[in-house]
Coordinates of C-alpha atoms and ligand atoms in Angstrom, one line a residue:
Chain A
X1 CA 12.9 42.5 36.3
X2 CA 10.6 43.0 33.2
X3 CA 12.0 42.4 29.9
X4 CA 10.5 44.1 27.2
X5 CA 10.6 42.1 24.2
X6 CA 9.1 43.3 20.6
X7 CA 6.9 40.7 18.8
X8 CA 8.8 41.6 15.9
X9 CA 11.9 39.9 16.8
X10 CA 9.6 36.4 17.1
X11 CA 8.1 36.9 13.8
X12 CA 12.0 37.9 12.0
X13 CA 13.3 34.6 13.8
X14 CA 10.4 32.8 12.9
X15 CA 10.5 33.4 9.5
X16 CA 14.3 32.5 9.3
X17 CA 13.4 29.1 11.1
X18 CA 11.0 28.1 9.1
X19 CA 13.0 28.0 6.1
X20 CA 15.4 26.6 7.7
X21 CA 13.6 23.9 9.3
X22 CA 12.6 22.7 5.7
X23 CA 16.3 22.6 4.1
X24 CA 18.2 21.0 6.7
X25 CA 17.6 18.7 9.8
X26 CA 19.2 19.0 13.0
X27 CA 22.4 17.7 13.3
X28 CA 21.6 14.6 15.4
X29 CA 18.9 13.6 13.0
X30 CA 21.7 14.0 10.1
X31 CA 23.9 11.9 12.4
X32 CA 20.7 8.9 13.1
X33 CA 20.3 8.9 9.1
X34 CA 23.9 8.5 8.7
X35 CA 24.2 5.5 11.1
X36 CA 21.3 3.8 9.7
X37 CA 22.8 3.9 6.2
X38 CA 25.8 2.2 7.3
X39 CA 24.0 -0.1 9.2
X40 CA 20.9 -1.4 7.0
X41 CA 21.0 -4.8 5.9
X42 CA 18.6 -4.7 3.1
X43 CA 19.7 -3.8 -0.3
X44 CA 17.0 -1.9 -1.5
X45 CA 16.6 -0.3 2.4
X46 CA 20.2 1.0 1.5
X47 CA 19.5 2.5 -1.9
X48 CA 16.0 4.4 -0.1
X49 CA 18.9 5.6 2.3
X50 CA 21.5 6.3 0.0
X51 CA 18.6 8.7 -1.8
X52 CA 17.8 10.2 1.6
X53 CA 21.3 11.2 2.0
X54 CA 21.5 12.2 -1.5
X55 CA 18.4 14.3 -1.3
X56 CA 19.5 15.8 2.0
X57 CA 23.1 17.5 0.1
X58 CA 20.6 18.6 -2.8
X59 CA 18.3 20.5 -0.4
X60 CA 20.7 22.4 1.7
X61 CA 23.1 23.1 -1.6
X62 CA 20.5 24.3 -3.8
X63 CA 17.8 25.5 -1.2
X64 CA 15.2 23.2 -2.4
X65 CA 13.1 21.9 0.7
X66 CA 14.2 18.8 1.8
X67 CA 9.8 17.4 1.2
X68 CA 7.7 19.1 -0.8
X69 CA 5.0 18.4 2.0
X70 CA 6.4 21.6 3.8
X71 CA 4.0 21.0 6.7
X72 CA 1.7 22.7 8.7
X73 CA 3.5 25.1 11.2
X74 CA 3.5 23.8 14.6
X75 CA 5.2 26.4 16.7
X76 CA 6.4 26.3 20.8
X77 CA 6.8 28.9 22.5
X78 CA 8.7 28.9 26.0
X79 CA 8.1 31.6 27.8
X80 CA 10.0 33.2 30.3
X81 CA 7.3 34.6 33.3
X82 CA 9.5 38.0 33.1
X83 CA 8.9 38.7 29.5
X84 CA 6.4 41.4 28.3
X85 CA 5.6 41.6 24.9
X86 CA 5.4 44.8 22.9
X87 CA 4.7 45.5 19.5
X88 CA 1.6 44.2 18.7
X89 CA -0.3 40.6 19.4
X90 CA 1.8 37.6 19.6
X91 CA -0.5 35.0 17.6
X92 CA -0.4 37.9 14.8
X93 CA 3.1 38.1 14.7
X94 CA 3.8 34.5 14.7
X95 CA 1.4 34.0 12.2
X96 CA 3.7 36.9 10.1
X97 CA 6.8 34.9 10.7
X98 CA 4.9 31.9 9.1
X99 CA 3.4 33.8 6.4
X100 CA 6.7 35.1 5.6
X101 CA 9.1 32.1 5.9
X102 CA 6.6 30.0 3.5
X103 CA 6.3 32.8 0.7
X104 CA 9.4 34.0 0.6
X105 CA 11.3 30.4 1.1
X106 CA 9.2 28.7 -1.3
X107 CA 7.8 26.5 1.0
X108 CA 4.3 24.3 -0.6
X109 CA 1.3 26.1 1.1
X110 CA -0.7 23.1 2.9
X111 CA -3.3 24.3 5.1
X112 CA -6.6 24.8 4.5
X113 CA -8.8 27.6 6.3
X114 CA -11.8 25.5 7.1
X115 CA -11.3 21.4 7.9
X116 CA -14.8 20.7 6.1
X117 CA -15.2 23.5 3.9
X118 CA -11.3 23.4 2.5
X119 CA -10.0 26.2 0.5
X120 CA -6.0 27.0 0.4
X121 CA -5.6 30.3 2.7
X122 CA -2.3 30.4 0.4
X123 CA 0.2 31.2 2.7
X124 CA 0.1 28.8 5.0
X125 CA -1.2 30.0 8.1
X126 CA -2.7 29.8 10.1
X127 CA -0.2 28.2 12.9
X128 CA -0.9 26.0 15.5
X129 CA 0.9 27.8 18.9
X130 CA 1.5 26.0 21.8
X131 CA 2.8 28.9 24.9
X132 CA 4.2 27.3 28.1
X133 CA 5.0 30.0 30.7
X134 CA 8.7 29.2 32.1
X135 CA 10.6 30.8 34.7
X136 CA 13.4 33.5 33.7
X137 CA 13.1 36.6 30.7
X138 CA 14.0 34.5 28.1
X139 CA 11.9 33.2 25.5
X140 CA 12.6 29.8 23.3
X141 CA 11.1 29.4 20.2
X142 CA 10.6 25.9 18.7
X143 CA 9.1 26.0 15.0
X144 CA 8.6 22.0 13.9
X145 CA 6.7 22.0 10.3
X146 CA 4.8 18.8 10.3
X147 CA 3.9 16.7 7.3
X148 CA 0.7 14.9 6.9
X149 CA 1.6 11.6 5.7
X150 CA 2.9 10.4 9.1
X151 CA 0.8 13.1 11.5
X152 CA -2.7 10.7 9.8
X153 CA -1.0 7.7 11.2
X154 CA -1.0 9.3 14.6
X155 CA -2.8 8.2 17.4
X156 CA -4.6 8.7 21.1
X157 CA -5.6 5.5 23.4
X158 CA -7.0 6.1 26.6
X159 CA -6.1 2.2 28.0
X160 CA -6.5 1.8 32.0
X161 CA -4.1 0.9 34.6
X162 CA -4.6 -2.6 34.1
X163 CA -3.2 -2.3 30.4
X164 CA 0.7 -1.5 32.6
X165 CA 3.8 -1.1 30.4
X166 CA 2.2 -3.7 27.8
X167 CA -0.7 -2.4 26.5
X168 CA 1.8 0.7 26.2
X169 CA 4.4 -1.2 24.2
X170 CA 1.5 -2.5 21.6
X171 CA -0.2 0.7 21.3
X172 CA 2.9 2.1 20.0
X173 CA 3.9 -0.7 18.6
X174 CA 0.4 -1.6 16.4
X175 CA 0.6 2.3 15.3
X176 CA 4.0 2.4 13.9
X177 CA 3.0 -1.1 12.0
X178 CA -0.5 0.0 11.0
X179 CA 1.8 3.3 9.6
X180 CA 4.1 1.6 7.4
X181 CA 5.5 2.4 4.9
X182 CA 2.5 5.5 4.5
X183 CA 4.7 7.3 6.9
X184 CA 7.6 7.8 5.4
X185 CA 9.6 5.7 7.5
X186 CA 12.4 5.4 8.4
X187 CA 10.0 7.4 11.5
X188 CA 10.9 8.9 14.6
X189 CA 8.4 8.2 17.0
X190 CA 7.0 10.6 19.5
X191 CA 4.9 9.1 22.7
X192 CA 3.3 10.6 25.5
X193 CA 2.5 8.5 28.5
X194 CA 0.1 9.7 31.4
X195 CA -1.6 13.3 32.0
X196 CA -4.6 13.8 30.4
X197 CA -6.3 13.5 26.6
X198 CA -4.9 16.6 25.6
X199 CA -1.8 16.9 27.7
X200 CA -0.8 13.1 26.2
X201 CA -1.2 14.6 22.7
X202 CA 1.0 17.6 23.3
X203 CA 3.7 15.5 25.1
X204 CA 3.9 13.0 22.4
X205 CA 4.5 16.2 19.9
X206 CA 6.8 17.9 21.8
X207 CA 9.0 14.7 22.4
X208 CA 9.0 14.8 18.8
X209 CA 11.3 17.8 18.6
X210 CA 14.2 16.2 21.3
X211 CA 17.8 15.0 19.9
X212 CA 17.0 11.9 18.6
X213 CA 20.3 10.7 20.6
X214 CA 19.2 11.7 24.0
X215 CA 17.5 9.7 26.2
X216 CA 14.5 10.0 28.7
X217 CA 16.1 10.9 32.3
X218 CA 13.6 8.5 33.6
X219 CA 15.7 5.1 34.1
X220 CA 12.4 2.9 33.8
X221 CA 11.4 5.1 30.5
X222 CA 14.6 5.4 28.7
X223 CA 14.8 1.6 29.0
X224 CA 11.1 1.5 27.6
X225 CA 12.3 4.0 24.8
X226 CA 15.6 1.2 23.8
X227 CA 12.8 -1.5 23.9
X228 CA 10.1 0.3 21.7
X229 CA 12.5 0.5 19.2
X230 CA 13.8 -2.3 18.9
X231 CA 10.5 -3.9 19.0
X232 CA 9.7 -1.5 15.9
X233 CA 12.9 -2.3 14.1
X234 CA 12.1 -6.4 14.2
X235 CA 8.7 -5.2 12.2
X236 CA 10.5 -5.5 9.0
X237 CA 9.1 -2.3 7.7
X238 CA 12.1 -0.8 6.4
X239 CA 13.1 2.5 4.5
X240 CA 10.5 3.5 2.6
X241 CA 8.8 0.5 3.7
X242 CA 10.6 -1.8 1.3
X243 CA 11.9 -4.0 3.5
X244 CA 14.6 -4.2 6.2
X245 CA 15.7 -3.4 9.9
X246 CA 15.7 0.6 9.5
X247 CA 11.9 1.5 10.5
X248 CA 12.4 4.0 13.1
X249 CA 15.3 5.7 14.2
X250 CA 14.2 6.8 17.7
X251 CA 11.5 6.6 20.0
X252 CA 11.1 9.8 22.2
X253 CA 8.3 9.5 25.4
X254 CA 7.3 11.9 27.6
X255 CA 5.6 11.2 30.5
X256 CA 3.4 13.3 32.8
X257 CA 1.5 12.4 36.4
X258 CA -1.9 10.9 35.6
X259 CA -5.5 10.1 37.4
X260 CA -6.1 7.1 39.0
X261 CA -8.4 5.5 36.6
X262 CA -6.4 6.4 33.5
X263 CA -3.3 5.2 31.3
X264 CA -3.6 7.8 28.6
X265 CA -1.2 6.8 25.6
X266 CA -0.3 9.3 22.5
X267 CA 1.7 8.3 19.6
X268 CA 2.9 10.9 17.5
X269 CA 4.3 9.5 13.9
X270 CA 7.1 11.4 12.0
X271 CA 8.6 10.4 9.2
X272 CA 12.5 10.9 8.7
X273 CA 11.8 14.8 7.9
X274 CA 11.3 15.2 11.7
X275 CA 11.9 18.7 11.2
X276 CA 12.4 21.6 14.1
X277 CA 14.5 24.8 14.2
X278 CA 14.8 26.2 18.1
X279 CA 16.3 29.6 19.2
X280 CA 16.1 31.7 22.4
X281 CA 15.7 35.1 22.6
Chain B
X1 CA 23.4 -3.5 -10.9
X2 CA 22.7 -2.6 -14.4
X3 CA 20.8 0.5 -14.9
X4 CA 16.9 0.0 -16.2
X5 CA 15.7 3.1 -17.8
X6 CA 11.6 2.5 -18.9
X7 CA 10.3 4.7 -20.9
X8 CA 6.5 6.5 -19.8
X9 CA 3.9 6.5 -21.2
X10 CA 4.3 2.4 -20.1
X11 CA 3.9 -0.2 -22.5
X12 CA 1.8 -2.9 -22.0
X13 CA 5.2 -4.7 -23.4
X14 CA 7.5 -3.2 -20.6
X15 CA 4.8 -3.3 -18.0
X16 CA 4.9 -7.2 -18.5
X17 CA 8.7 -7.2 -17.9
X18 CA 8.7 -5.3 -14.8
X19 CA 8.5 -7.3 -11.2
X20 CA 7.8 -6.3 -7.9
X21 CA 11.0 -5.2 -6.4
X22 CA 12.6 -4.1 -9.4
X23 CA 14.8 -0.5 -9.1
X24 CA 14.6 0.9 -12.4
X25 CA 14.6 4.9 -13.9
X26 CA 12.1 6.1 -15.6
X27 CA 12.3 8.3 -18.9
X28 CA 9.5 10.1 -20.7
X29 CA 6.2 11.9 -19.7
X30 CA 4.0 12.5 -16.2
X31 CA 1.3 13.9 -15.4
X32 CA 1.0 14.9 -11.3
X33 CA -2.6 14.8 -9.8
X34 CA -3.6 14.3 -5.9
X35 CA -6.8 14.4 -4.0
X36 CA -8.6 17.5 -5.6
X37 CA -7.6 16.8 -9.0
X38 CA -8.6 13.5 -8.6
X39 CA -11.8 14.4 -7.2
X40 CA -12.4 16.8 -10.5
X41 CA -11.4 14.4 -13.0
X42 CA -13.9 11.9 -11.1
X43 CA -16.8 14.9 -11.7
X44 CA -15.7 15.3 -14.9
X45 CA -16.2 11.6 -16.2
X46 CA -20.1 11.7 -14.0
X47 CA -21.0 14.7 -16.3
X48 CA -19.8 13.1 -19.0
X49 CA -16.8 15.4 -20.1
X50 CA -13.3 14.4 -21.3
X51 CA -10.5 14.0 -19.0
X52 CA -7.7 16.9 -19.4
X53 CA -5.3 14.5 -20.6
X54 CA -5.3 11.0 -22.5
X55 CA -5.2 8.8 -20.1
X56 CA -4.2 5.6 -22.5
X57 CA -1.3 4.2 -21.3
X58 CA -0.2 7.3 -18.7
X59 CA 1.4 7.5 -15.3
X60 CA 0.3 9.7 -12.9
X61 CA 2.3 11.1 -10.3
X62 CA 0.8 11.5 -6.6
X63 CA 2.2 14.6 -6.2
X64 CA 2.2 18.5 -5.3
X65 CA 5.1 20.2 -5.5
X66 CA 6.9 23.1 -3.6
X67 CA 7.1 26.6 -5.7
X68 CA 9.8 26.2 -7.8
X69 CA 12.6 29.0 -7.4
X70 CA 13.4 31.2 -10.5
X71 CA 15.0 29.6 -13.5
X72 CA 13.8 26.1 -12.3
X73 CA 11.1 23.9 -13.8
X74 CA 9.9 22.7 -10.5
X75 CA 10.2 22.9 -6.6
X76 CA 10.6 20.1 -3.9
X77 CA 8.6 16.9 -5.8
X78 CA 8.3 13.9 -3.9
X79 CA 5.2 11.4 -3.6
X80 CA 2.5 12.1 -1.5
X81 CA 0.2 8.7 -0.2
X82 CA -1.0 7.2 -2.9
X83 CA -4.3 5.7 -0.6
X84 CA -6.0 8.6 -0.8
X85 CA -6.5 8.3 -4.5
X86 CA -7.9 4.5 -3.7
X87 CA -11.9 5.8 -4.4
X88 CA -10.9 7.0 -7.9
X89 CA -8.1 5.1 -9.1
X90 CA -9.7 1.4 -10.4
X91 CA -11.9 3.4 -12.8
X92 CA -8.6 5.6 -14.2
X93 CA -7.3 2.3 -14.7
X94 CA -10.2 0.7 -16.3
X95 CA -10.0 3.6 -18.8
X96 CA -6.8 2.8 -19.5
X97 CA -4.4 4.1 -17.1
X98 CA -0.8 2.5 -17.4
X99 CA 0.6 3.3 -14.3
X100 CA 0.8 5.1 -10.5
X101 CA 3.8 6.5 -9.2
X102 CA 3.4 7.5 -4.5
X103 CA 3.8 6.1 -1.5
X104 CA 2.3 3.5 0.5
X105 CA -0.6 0.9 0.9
X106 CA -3.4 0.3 -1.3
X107 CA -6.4 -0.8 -1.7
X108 CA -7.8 -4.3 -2.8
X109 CA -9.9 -2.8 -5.3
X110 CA -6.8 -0.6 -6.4
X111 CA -5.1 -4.3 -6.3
X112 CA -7.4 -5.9 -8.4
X113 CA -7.6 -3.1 -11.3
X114 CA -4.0 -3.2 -11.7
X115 CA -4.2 -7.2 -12.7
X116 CA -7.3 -6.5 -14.7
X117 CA -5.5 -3.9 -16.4
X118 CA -1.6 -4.7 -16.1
X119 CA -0.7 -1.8 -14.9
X120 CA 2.2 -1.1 -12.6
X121 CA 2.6 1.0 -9.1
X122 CA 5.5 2.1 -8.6
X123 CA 6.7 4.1 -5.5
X124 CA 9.3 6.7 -5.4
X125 CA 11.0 7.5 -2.1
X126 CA 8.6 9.7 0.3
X127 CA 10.9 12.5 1.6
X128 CA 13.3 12.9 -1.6
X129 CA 11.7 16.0 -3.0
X130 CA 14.3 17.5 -3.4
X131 CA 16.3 14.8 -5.5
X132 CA 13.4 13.7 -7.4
X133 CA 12.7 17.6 -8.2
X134 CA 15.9 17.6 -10.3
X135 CA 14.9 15.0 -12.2
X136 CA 12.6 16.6 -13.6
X137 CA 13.3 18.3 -16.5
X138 CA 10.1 20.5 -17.6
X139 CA 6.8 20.8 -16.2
X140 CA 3.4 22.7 -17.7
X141 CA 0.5 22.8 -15.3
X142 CA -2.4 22.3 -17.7
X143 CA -5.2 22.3 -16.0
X144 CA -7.0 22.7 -12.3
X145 CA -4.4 25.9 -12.1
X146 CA -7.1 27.5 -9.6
X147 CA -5.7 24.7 -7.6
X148 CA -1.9 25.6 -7.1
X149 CA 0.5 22.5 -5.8
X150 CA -2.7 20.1 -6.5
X151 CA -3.0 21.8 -10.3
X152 CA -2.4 18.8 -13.3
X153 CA 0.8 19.2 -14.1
X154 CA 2.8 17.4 -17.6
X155 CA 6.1 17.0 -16.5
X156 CA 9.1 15.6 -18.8
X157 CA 11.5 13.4 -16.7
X158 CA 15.1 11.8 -17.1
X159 CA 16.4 9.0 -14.9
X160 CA 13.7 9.1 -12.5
X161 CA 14.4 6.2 -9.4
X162 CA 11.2 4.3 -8.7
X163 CA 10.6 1.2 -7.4
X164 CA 7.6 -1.4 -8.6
X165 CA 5.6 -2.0 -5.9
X166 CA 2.8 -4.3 -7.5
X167 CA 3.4 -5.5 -11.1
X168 CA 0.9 -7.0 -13.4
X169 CA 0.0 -10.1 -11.7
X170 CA -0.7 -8.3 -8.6
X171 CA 2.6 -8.9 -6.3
X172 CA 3.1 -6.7 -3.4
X173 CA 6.3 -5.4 -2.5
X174 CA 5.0 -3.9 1.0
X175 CA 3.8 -7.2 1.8
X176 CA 7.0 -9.6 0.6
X177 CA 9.5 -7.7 2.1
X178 CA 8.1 -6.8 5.2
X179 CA 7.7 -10.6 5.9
X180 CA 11.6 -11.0 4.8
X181 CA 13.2 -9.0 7.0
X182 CA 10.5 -9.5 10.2
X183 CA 12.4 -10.7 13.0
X184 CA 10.0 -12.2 15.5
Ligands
SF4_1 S1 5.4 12.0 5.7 FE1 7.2 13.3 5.8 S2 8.6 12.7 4.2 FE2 6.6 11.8 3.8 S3 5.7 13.2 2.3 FE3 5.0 13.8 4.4 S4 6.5 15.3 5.2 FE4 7.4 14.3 3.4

């Protein structure tokens, strides 16, 4: 059966998301920042903590974005293969919800309409929409605001087979470290292993937006994720990059089926803003 | 801990006293400028023109803010990375600059101005716009408005958490403290 859905209904929800994206985190991101706090053994790792948690109360209480670098809008879009929109076009009216959320919240306008020429296009838009067509009538809308600070530390390395699970491990590894504290860290880091150039880059974003508590279902890759970061949390790094055993707080990887010849390794930096809002509709 | 409130515009007096590492407030007056502002203020000085503020013994803040909501000076105001100021800053401090207040890494030229000059980086905590936002008291954009959040703001703080990152003889906090708490 063939569900009608109205584009308006994204655009509403996606307005409503991205303000709330900005003011509060998820609760399993809340939860990580919380642990870490407790646990940090450097004194001035604590205070940057102790601020964090600080700054988060201040944000959601008087609805002041929790960063001031609001992002650009990166938005997921989960199709169901039984939806049919109506209404209008769909980039338009997730572009509206974006326009929307980031006037009417408040939100800093970051994105510029041309990457050479510049110039503010004051409202934040355009969006960058990812669609994946799902089974079922439903449709699951992820909005993730990403900061620049940590997305410029990102990275893409095409290593070879030969490279294995180390060359992976010091890929990510050599990223976070060559991030520092430029990333706003404590980070979450987001990797995608196999696939292709572009596929690698979408799956190290998209890891971004899982619960920061939940494990890979992959034995051999959640075990890689436990080992990742606690190789990144020997770095020294630290909150704010002051020092201490808080850099990251997870590691998420993806992983996808890949050619042969290729080992293609993405390494998506976030900082502790690791922002997303998700609905279905 | 005892409290350390320093006063801005920095002293050469207080700069002297302050060491990498050391968590202290600061009290007085900003001024916020990032990459375009920066990159006007550079044109300005090639043609020759004044800067929009005195620079003598200022702090600037990397930062552009959120829209502040109704009946508040300022929006979210946290520090943006101060390395992408690197190209213009040794020349701001040559002319007398007192002090940076961002995030992250910089330069060895950037390094070597702020011994030339004693001058102090501090860094305030990336991601706490919203805290650091209500520390600020007033704020006047005055001048680059055409620019919006990258516009020169003066801004009046009160108990403003920063940390020195490199003091006057050049220490570097990113570097020490890394190396303390590496475990490998
Ligand atoms: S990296 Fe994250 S926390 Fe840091 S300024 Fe950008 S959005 Fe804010």
């Amino acid at each position: 059966m063939v569900r009608d859905v109205d584009v308006k209904l994204l655009t509403d929800n996606i307005k409503e998301m991205c303000i709330e994206a900005t003011h509060f985190l998820t609760p399993d991101m809340d939860a990580a920042l919380k642990k870490a706090t407790a646990e940090e053994e450097a004194p001035l790792g604590k205070q940057v903590l102790e601020q964090l948690q600080e700054n988060l109360q201040i944000a959601g209480k008087e609805m002041i974005p929790i960063c001031q670098d609001c992002g650009m809008a990166v938005v997921f879009l989960e199709i169901g293969q039984d939806v049919h929109f109506t209404g209008g076009n769909l980039m338009d009216a997730v572009n509206e919800g974006v326009r929307r959320g980031y006037v009417d919240g408040f939100l800093r306008k970051s994105v510029v309409k041309d990457p050479l020429l510049r110039g503010n296009t004051g409202d934040n838009t355009p969006a960058i929409l990812h669609t994946e067509i799902v089974p079922g009538d439903k449709v699951k809308i992820t909005v993730s605001p990403k900061g620049f600070g940590s997305e410029n530390k990102s990275k893409i390395i095409m290593l070879t087979p030969a490279d294995g699970i180390e060359g992976v491990k010091a890929a990510v590894v050599n990223a976070v470290k060559e991030a520092g504290p430029n990333a706003c860290p404590p980070m979450v880091v987001g990797v995608g292993i196999g696939g292709t150039f572009e596929r690698a880059a979408y799956m190290a974003k998209k890891a971004l937006t899982r619960d920061v508590s939940v494990r890979s279902e992959l034995p051999h890759i959640a075990e890689l994720e436990n080992e990742l970061l606690e190789m990144i949390n020997k770095s020294g790094i630290g909150p704010g990059g002051l020092g201490g055993i808080t850099t990251a707080l997870a590691v998420n990887v993806n992983t996808y089926a890949t050619h042969i010849a290729g080992l293609p390794v993405a390494v998506n930096i976030c900082c502790h803003v690791n922002r997303h809002a998700v609905r279905v509709i | 801990m005892e409290k350390r409130i320093v006063h801005v515009p920095l002293s050469k007096e207080d700069a002297r006293t302050l060491k990498t590492g050391d968590y202290v407030y600061l009290e007085g007056t900003i001024y916020s400028a990032r990459d375009a502002a920066h990159k006007r203020m550079s044109e300005a000085l090639d043609r020759g023109e004044e800067l929009p503020f005195d620079i003598k013994g200022n702090v600037i803040y990397y930062m552009g803010p959120s829209p502040a909501r109704e009946g508040r000076p300022i929006g979210s105001a946290g520090p943006t990375t101060a390395g992408r100021m690197d190209p213009y800053t040794p020349r701001l401090l040559d002319m007398g600059m007192g002090g940076m207040i961002g995030k992250g890494k910089r330069t060895q030229d950037v390094h070597d101005a702020v011994v030339r000059n004693e001058a102090v980086y501090f860094a305030a905590v990336g991601g706490a716009g919203a805290l650091l936002s209500q520390r600020i008291k007033k704020s006047e954009v005055i001048a680059y408005d055409d620019l919006g959040p990258e516009a020169i703001r003066k801004m009046e703080i009160e108990d403003f958490p920063v940390v020195v990152v490199m003091d006057v003889e050049g220490n570097d906090l990113y570097k020490i403290s890394q190396e303390m708490y590496k475990k490998d």
